[in-house]
mmCIF file of C-alpha atoms in Angstrom:
data_model
loop_
_atom_site.group_PDB
_atom_site.id
_atom_site.type_symbol
_atom_site.label_atom_id
_atom_site.label_comp_id
_atom_site.label_asym_id
_atom_site.label_seq_id
_atom_site.Cartn_x
_atom_site.Cartn_y
_atom_site.Cartn_z
ATOM 1 C CA MET E 19 8.253 19.188 -17.358
ATOM 2 C CA ILE E 20 8.788 16.596 -14.629
ATOM 3 C CA GLY E 21 12.408 14.308 -14.403
ATOM 4 C CA ARG E 22 13.140 12.003 -12.271
ATOM 5 C CA LEU E 23 11.572 10.559 -9.039
ATOM 6 C CA ASN E 24 13.708 12.580 -6.260
ATOM 7 C CA HIS E 25 12.742 9.477 -3.293
ATOM 8 C CA VAL E 26 9.479 9.221 -1.753
ATOM 9 C CA ALA E 27 8.970 10.277 1.087
ATOM 10 C CA ILE E 28 7.100 6.948 4.376
ATOM 11 C CA ALA E 29 6.298 8.151 7.437
ATOM 12 C CA VAL E 30 6.959 6.104 9.976
ATOM 13 C CA PRO E 31 6.172 5.680 13.967
ATOM 14 C CA ASP E 32 9.736 4.456 14.952
ATOM 15 C CA LEU E 33 13.080 6.435 12.831
ATOM 16 C CA GLU E 34 15.414 4.146 14.747
ATOM 17 C CA ALA E 35 13.059 0.852 13.724
ATOM 18 C CA ALA E 36 12.802 2.063 10.521
ATOM 19 C CA ALA E 37 16.457 2.493 8.784
ATOM 20 C CA ASP E 38 17.090 -1.383 10.327
ATOM 21 C CA GLN E 39 14.558 -2.838 8.822
ATOM 22 C CA TYR E 40 15.671 -1.036 5.879
ATOM 23 C CA ARG E 41 19.245 -2.344 6.583
ATOM 24 C CA THR E 42 19.647 -5.589 7.385
ATOM 25 C CA ALA E 43 16.314 -7.026 6.090
ATOM 26 C CA LEU E 44 15.510 -5.531 3.129
ATOM 27 C CA GLY E 45 20.150 -4.689 2.634
ATOM 28 C CA ALA E 46 20.108 -1.186 1.819
ATOM 29 C CA ASN E 47 21.997 2.040 2.123
ATOM 30 C CA VAL E 48 20.647 3.694 4.753
ATOM 31 C CA GLY E 49 21.893 6.784 5.163
ATOM 32 C CA ALA E 50 22.172 8.509 8.808
ATOM 33 C CA PRO E 51 19.300 10.329 10.642
ATOM 34 C CA GLN E 52 19.136 14.228 9.251
ATOM 35 C CA ASP E 53 17.069 17.201 11.385
ATOM 36 C CA GLU E 54 15.675 19.265 10.218
ATOM 37 C CA PRO E 55 14.028 22.639 12.045
ATOM 38 C CA ASP E 56 12.196 24.084 9.167
ATOM 39 C CA HIS E 57 10.125 21.796 7.672
ATOM 40 C CA GLY E 58 9.353 19.153 12.072
ATOM 41 C CA VAL E 59 10.899 16.699 10.362
ATOM 42 C CA THR E 60 13.976 14.249 11.207
ATOM 43 C CA VAL E 61 14.437 12.211 7.579
ATOM 44 C CA ILE E 62 16.712 9.543 7.117
ATOM 45 C CA PHE E 63 17.613 9.010 3.273
ATOM 46 C CA ILE E 64 17.927 5.441 1.923
ATOM 47 C CA ASP E 65 19.454 4.637 -1.852
ATOM 48 C CA LEU E 66 18.301 2.522 -3.751
ATOM 49 C CA PRO E 67 19.954 3.133 -7.557
ATOM 50 C CA ASN E 68 18.398 4.577 -9.025
ATOM 51 C CA THR E 69 16.059 6.532 -6.584
ATOM 52 C CA LYS E 70 16.499 7.341 -2.864
ATOM 53 C CA ILE E 71 13.278 6.349 -0.216
ATOM 54 C CA GLU E 72 13.022 9.228 2.492
ATOM 55 C CA LEU E 73 11.679 8.076 6.084
ATOM 56 C CA LEU E 74 10.219 10.931 7.837
ATOM 57 C CA TYR E 75 9.055 11.433 11.766
ATOM 58 C CA PRO E 76 8.194 13.812 13.453
ATOM 59 C CA LEU E 77 10.722 16.822 14.555
ATOM 60 C CA GLY E 78 9.112 19.154 17.377
ATOM 61 C CA GLU E 79 5.929 20.363 17.469
ATOM 62 C CA ASN E 80 3.599 21.015 15.645
ATOM 63 C CA SER E 81 5.611 18.895 13.022
ATOM 64 C CA PRO E 82 2.776 18.669 9.784
ATOM 65 C CA ILE E 83 3.411 15.078 9.197
ATOM 66 C CA GLN E 84 2.803 14.443 13.577
ATOM 67 C CA GLY E 85 -1.082 14.654 11.605
ATOM 68 C CA PHE E 86 -0.196 12.171 9.409
ATOM 69 C CA LEU E 87 1.102 9.126 12.295
ATOM 70 C CA ASP E 88 -2.323 10.703 14.649
ATOM 71 C CA LYS E 89 -4.128 8.805 11.323
ATOM 72 C CA ASN E 90 -1.482 6.580 10.186
ATOM 73 C CA PRO E 91 -0.571 4.849 12.846
ATOM 74 C CA SER E 92 1.706 2.098 11.877
ATOM 75 C CA GLY E 93 2.678 5.121 9.922
ATOM 76 C CA GLY E 94 2.030 4.777 5.461
ATOM 77 C CA ILE E 95 3.701 6.384 2.324
ATOM 78 C CA HIS E 96 3.529 10.152 2.599
ATOM 79 C CA HIS E 97 4.649 11.262 -0.505
ATOM 80 C CA VAL E 98 6.336 11.277 -3.945
ATOM 81 C CA CYS E 99 8.776 13.989 -5.177
ATOM 82 C CA TYR E 100 8.757 14.764 -9.294
ATOM 83 C CA GLU E 101 12.487 17.272 -9.968
ATOM 84 C CA VAL E 102 11.745 19.690 -11.979
ATOM 85 C CA ASP E 103 14.419 22.831 -13.657
ATOM 86 C CA ASP E 104 12.238 25.041 -12.695
ATOM 87 C CA ILE E 105 10.400 25.925 -9.510
ATOM 88 C CA LEU E 106 8.660 28.887 -10.457
ATOM 89 C CA ALA E 107 7.547 27.638 -13.681
ATOM 90 C CA ALA E 108 6.197 24.430 -13.164
ATOM 91 C CA ARG E 109 4.486 26.613 -10.326
ATOM 92 C CA ASP E 110 3.006 28.584 -12.807
ATOM 93 C CA GLN E 111 1.992 26.429 -15.173
ATOM 94 C CA LEU E 112 0.365 23.591 -12.935
ATOM 95 C CA GLN E 113 -1.538 26.759 -10.973
ATOM 96 C CA ALA E 114 -3.145 27.442 -14.406
ATOM 97 C CA THR E 115 -4.356 24.258 -14.795
ATOM 98 C CA GLY E 116 -6.316 24.668 -11.387
ATOM 99 C CA ALA E 117 -3.828 23.550 -9.295
ATOM 100 C CA ARG E 118 -3.114 24.414 -5.864
ATOM 101 C CA VAL E 119 -0.489 24.953 -4.296
ATOM 102 C CA LEU E 120 0.418 24.786 -0.741
ATOM 103 C CA GLY E 121 1.340 27.387 2.026
ATOM 104 C CA THR E 122 2.361 30.708 0.928
ATOM 105 C CA GLY E 123 2.781 29.438 -2.779
ATOM 106 C CA GLU E 124 6.389 30.903 -2.304
ATOM 107 C CA PRO E 125 9.727 27.283 -2.538
ATOM 108 C CA LYS E 126 11.132 26.624 1.003
ATOM 109 C CA ILE E 127 14.162 24.962 0.973
ATOM 110 C CA GLY E 128 14.808 21.069 2.286
ATOM 111 C CA ALA E 129 16.198 18.812 2.765
ATOM 112 C CA HIS E 130 18.870 18.372 -0.006
ATOM 113 C CA GLY E 131 19.157 22.352 0.090
ATOM 114 C CA LYS E 132 17.081 22.621 -2.439
ATOM 115 C CA PRO E 133 13.853 24.956 -3.545
ATOM 116 C CA VAL E 134 10.605 22.942 -2.904
ATOM 117 C CA LEU E 135 6.973 23.406 -3.341
ATOM 118 C CA PHE E 136 4.257 20.636 -1.684
ATOM 119 C CA LEU E 137 1.024 20.412 -5.019
ATOM 120 C CA HIS E 138 -2.288 20.136 -3.190
ATOM 121 C CA PRO E 139 -3.240 15.647 -2.838
ATOM 122 C CA LYS E 140 -6.872 16.928 -3.823
ATOM 123 C CA ASP E 141 -5.943 17.413 -7.092
ATOM 124 C CA PHE E 142 -3.207 15.188 -8.227
ATOM 125 C CA ASN E 143 -5.345 11.744 -7.620
ATOM 126 C CA GLY E 144 -5.101 11.863 -3.692
ATOM 127 C CA CYS E 145 -1.312 11.811 -3.801
ATOM 128 C CA LEU E 146 0.757 14.776 -1.668
ATOM 129 C CA VAL E 147 3.443 16.122 -4.882
ATOM 130 C CA GLU E 148 6.386 17.191 -3.645
ATOM 131 C CA LEU E 149 8.309 18.863 -6.451
ATOM 132 C CA GLU E 150 12.042 20.106 -6.037
ATOM 133 C CA GLN E 151 13.523 21.976 -8.568
ATOM 134 C CA VAL E 152 17.161 20.400 -9.154
ATOM 135 C CA MET Y 64 19.080 -7.143 -1.292
ATOM 136 C CA ILE Y 65 16.508 -4.955 -2.789
ATOM 137 C CA GLY Y 66 17.373 -2.622 -5.997
ATOM 138 C CA ARG Y 67 15.819 -0.345 -7.749
ATOM 139 C CA LEU Y 68 12.373 1.573 -7.402
ATOM 140 C CA ASN Y 69 10.462 -0.620 -9.989
ATOM 141 C CA HIS Y 70 7.306 1.850 -9.546
ATOM 142 C CA VAL Y 71 5.670 4.167 -7.604
ATOM 143 C CA ALA Y 72 1.672 2.810 -7.602
ATOM 144 C CA ILE Y 73 -1.508 5.724 -7.117
ATOM 145 C CA ALA Y 74 -4.384 4.391 -7.379
ATOM 146 C CA VAL Y 75 -6.946 6.598 -8.952
ATOM 147 C CA PRO Y 76 -11.031 7.585 -9.197
ATOM 148 C CA ASP Y 77 -10.181 8.561 -12.678
ATOM 149 C CA LEU Y 78 -7.833 6.944 -14.930
ATOM 150 C CA GLU Y 79 -8.510 9.392 -18.041
ATOM 151 C CA ALA Y 80 -8.603 12.287 -16.026
ATOM 152 C CA ALA Y 81 -5.384 10.974 -14.140
ATOM 153 C CA ALA Y 82 -3.362 9.769 -17.602
ATOM 154 C CA ASP Y 83 -4.498 13.454 -19.112
ATOM 155 C CA GLN Y 84 -2.965 15.126 -15.738
ATOM 156 C CA TYR Y 85 0.573 13.555 -15.974
ATOM 157 C CA ARG Y 86 0.217 13.972 -19.948
ATOM 158 C CA THR Y 87 -0.571 17.816 -19.889
ATOM 159 C CA ALA Y 88 -0.066 19.335 -16.685
ATOM 160 C CA LEU Y 89 2.904 17.518 -15.380
ATOM 161 C CA GLY Y 90 4.328 16.634 -18.672
ATOM 162 C CA ALA Y 91 5.623 13.192 -18.653
ATOM 163 C CA ASN Y 92 5.331 10.336 -21.177
ATOM 164 C CA VAL Y 93 1.884 8.323 -19.985
ATOM 165 C CA GLY Y 94 0.852 5.150 -21.993
ATOM 166 C CA ALA Y 95 -1.554 3.530 -22.765
ATOM 167 C CA PRO Y 96 -3.891 1.290 -20.549
ATOM 168 C CA GLN Y 97 -3.566 -2.172 -19.687
ATOM 169 C CA ASP Y 98 -6.181 -4.646 -17.831
ATOM 170 C CA GLU Y 99 -4.939 -6.827 -15.996
ATOM 171 C CA PRO Y 100 -7.519 -8.861 -14.908
ATOM 172 C CA ASP Y 101 -4.931 -11.399 -13.444
ATOM 173 C CA HIS Y 102 -4.211 -8.512 -10.803
ATOM 174 C CA GLY Y 103 -8.301 -6.885 -10.687
ATOM 175 C CA VAL Y 104 -7.026 -3.939 -12.180
ATOM 176 C CA THR Y 105 -6.264 -1.796 -14.979
ATOM 177 C CA VAL Y 106 -2.677 -0.041 -15.010
ATOM 178 C CA ILE Y 107 -0.941 3.022 -17.803
ATOM 179 C CA PHE Y 108 2.447 3.642 -16.918
ATOM 180 C CA ILE Y 109 3.529 6.779 -17.265
ATOM 181 C CA ASP Y 110 7.451 6.396 -17.905
ATOM 182 C CA LEU Y 111 9.940 8.999 -15.825
ATOM 183 C CA PRO Y 112 13.764 9.271 -16.614
ATOM 184 C CA ASN Y 113 14.396 6.668 -13.357
ATOM 185 C CA THR Y 114 12.030 5.004 -12.819
ATOM 186 C CA LYS Y 115 8.027 4.535 -14.112
ATOM 187 C CA ILE Y 116 4.547 5.672 -11.849
ATOM 188 C CA GLU Y 117 2.275 2.734 -12.275
ATOM 189 C CA LEU Y 118 -1.464 4.026 -12.207
ATOM 190 C CA LEU Y 119 -3.980 1.123 -10.731
ATOM 191 C CA TYR Y 120 -8.259 1.619 -11.781
ATOM 192 C CA PRO Y 121 -10.546 -1.843 -10.541
ATOM 193 C CA LEU Y 122 -10.587 -3.930 -13.440
ATOM 194 C CA GLY Y 123 -13.837 -6.592 -12.573
ATOM 195 C CA GLU Y 124 -15.429 -7.645 -9.168
ATOM 196 C CA ASN Y 125 -13.450 -8.485 -6.289
ATOM 197 C CA SER Y 126 -10.739 -5.985 -7.105
ATOM 198 C CA PRO Y 127 -7.905 -5.717 -4.088
ATOM 199 C CA ILE Y 128 -7.656 -1.789 -4.628
ATOM 200 C CA GLN Y 129 -11.654 -1.154 -4.792
ATOM 201 C CA GLY Y 130 -11.616 -1.467 -0.631
ATOM 202 C CA PHE Y 131 -8.886 1.081 -1.196
ATOM 203 C CA LEU Y 132 -10.696 3.201 -3.048
ATOM 204 C CA ASP Y 133 -13.594 3.246 -1.188
ATOM 205 C CA LYS Y 134 -11.971 4.289 1.648
ATOM 206 C CA ASN Y 135 -9.758 7.716 -0.152
ATOM 207 C CA PRO Y 136 -12.362 8.170 -2.563
ATOM 208 C CA SER Y 137 -9.687 10.670 -4.669
ATOM 209 C CA GLY Y 138 -7.160 8.171 -4.821
ATOM 210 C CA GLY Y 139 -3.729 7.445 -2.753
ATOM 211 C CA ILE Y 140 0.129 6.069 -3.278
ATOM 212 C CA HIS Y 141 -1.267 2.201 -2.760
ATOM 213 C CA HIS Y 142 2.492 0.857 -2.614
ATOM 214 C CA VAL Y 143 5.804 0.775 -3.648
ATOM 215 C CA CYS Y 144 7.855 -1.762 -5.271
ATOM 216 C CA TYR Y 145 11.701 -3.013 -5.574
ATOM 217 C CA GLU Y 146 13.051 -5.524 -7.715
ATOM 218 C CA VAL Y 147 15.114 -8.064 -6.682
ATOM 219 C CA ASP Y 148 17.322 -10.696 -8.071
ATOM 220 C CA ASP Y 149 15.476 -13.914 -6.225
ATOM 221 C CA ILE Y 150 12.199 -13.186 -5.714
ATOM 222 C CA LEU Y 151 11.885 -16.751 -3.517
ATOM 223 C CA ALA Y 152 15.435 -15.804 -1.250
ATOM 224 C CA ALA Y 153 14.034 -12.322 -0.768
ATOM 225 C CA ARG Y 154 10.782 -14.393 0.191
ATOM 226 C CA ASP Y 155 12.485 -17.082 2.568
ATOM 227 C CA GLN Y 156 14.724 -13.470 4.406
ATOM 228 C CA LEU Y 157 12.075 -11.837 4.526
ATOM 229 C CA GLN Y 158 9.890 -14.305 6.003
ATOM 230 C CA ALA Y 159 13.282 -14.776 8.422
ATOM 231 C CA THR Y 160 12.782 -11.286 9.638
ATOM 232 C CA GLY Y 161 9.183 -12.566 10.936
ATOM 233 C CA ALA Y 162 7.637 -10.550 7.418
ATOM 234 C CA ARG Y 163 4.650 -11.453 6.258
ATOM 235 C CA VAL Y 164 3.622 -12.240 2.769
ATOM 236 C CA LEU Y 165 -0.280 -12.198 1.509
ATOM 237 C CA GLY Y 166 -1.734 -14.227 -0.561
ATOM 238 C CA THR Y 167 -0.639 -17.759 -1.037
ATOM 239 C CA GLY Y 168 3.096 -16.797 -0.101
ATOM 240 C CA GLU Y 169 3.464 -18.274 -4.041
ATOM 241 C CA PRO Y 170 4.393 -15.315 -6.205
ATOM 242 C CA LYS Y 171 2.230 -14.243 -8.996
ATOM 243 C CA ILE Y 172 2.588 -12.952 -12.729
ATOM 244 C CA GLY Y 173 3.053 -9.289 -12.506
ATOM 245 C CA ALA Y 174 2.250 -6.129 -14.909
ATOM 246 C CA HIS Y 175 5.412 -6.843 -16.292
ATOM 247 C CA GLY Y 176 5.599 -10.311 -16.764
ATOM 248 C CA LYS Y 177 7.739 -11.060 -14.015
ATOM 249 C CA PRO Y 178 6.954 -12.510 -10.037
ATOM 250 C CA VAL Y 179 5.977 -10.939 -7.720
ATOM 251 C CA LEU Y 180 5.214 -10.924 -4.038
ATOM 252 C CA PHE Y 181 3.652 -8.314 -1.847
ATOM 253 C CA LEU Y 182 4.823 -7.750 1.535
ATOM 254 C CA HIS Y 183 2.264 -6.711 4.490
ATOM 255 C CA PRO Y 184 2.419 -2.896 5.072
ATOM 256 C CA LYS Y 185 1.533 -3.608 8.539
ATOM 257 C CA ASP Y 186 5.233 -5.030 9.601
ATOM 258 C CA PHE Y 187 6.725 -2.556 6.480
ATOM 259 C CA ASN Y 188 5.520 0.968 8.175
ATOM 260 C CA GLY Y 189 1.857 1.200 6.814
ATOM 261 C CA CYS Y 190 3.356 0.725 3.781
ATOM 262 C CA LEU Y 191 2.698 -1.936 1.315
ATOM 263 C CA VAL Y 192 5.916 -3.275 -1.015
ATOM 264 C CA GLU Y 193 6.150 -5.819 -4.235
ATOM 265 C CA LEU Y 194 8.963 -7.145 -4.539
ATOM 266 C CA GLU Y 195 9.033 -8.007 -8.054
ATOM 267 C CA GLN Y 196 12.185 -10.429 -9.261
ATOM 268 C CA VAL Y 197 13.767 -8.742 -12.393
#
């Protein structure tokens, strides 16, 4: 069911410093910051030859990653995103195995303008999993 | 400097259950367990179309991931691995920016039979980074 790894997201305490480190010390192709007010984050995508790294920084109050940064002040790997062809079919199939979907269970539109869902980390080895329909 | 994302590693408390979940619920292409006594882990690679997921489980006493699982009993995302062309040049370039290399600073042979190094997570947004020479 799952296809490509769309991205790995890393929550960072200083977005500009993290972007600069990936650009200069690690020599990667770093994009521009994008505010995603519906998700409470500012993101920067880093293009690797086969996938992307998404740097995440809180935007506004009640950002869903503020709690993560409070617990992990240096930052940390926040989630992985797998691509699926049909997000509703994937959701239904996973829920049938007992996996929990976060929020209302209905897809939202993600940073790439495509439907996304998040799965409960306790059901996936402590790993927050995002599904994105491509 | 960094090239492809070689893999994302997820430490899991039950290797067989995690492999079965990726195989059946997530429909992925899951390999066989490989013991890596030099690294204190048993690994299973999951082939995605563009990269790999590495499931990690402790092997033997003093496994370097036992402490991580003690802190994260459900498991969690443990590290990301970036490919580099020349691991010694990459190390020297990163050390010149102040980044710390774990262990002796000399590459070890990793799960793919290639030289690897780990960088200190505090220097990379709380994210443990492995470099693998390809």
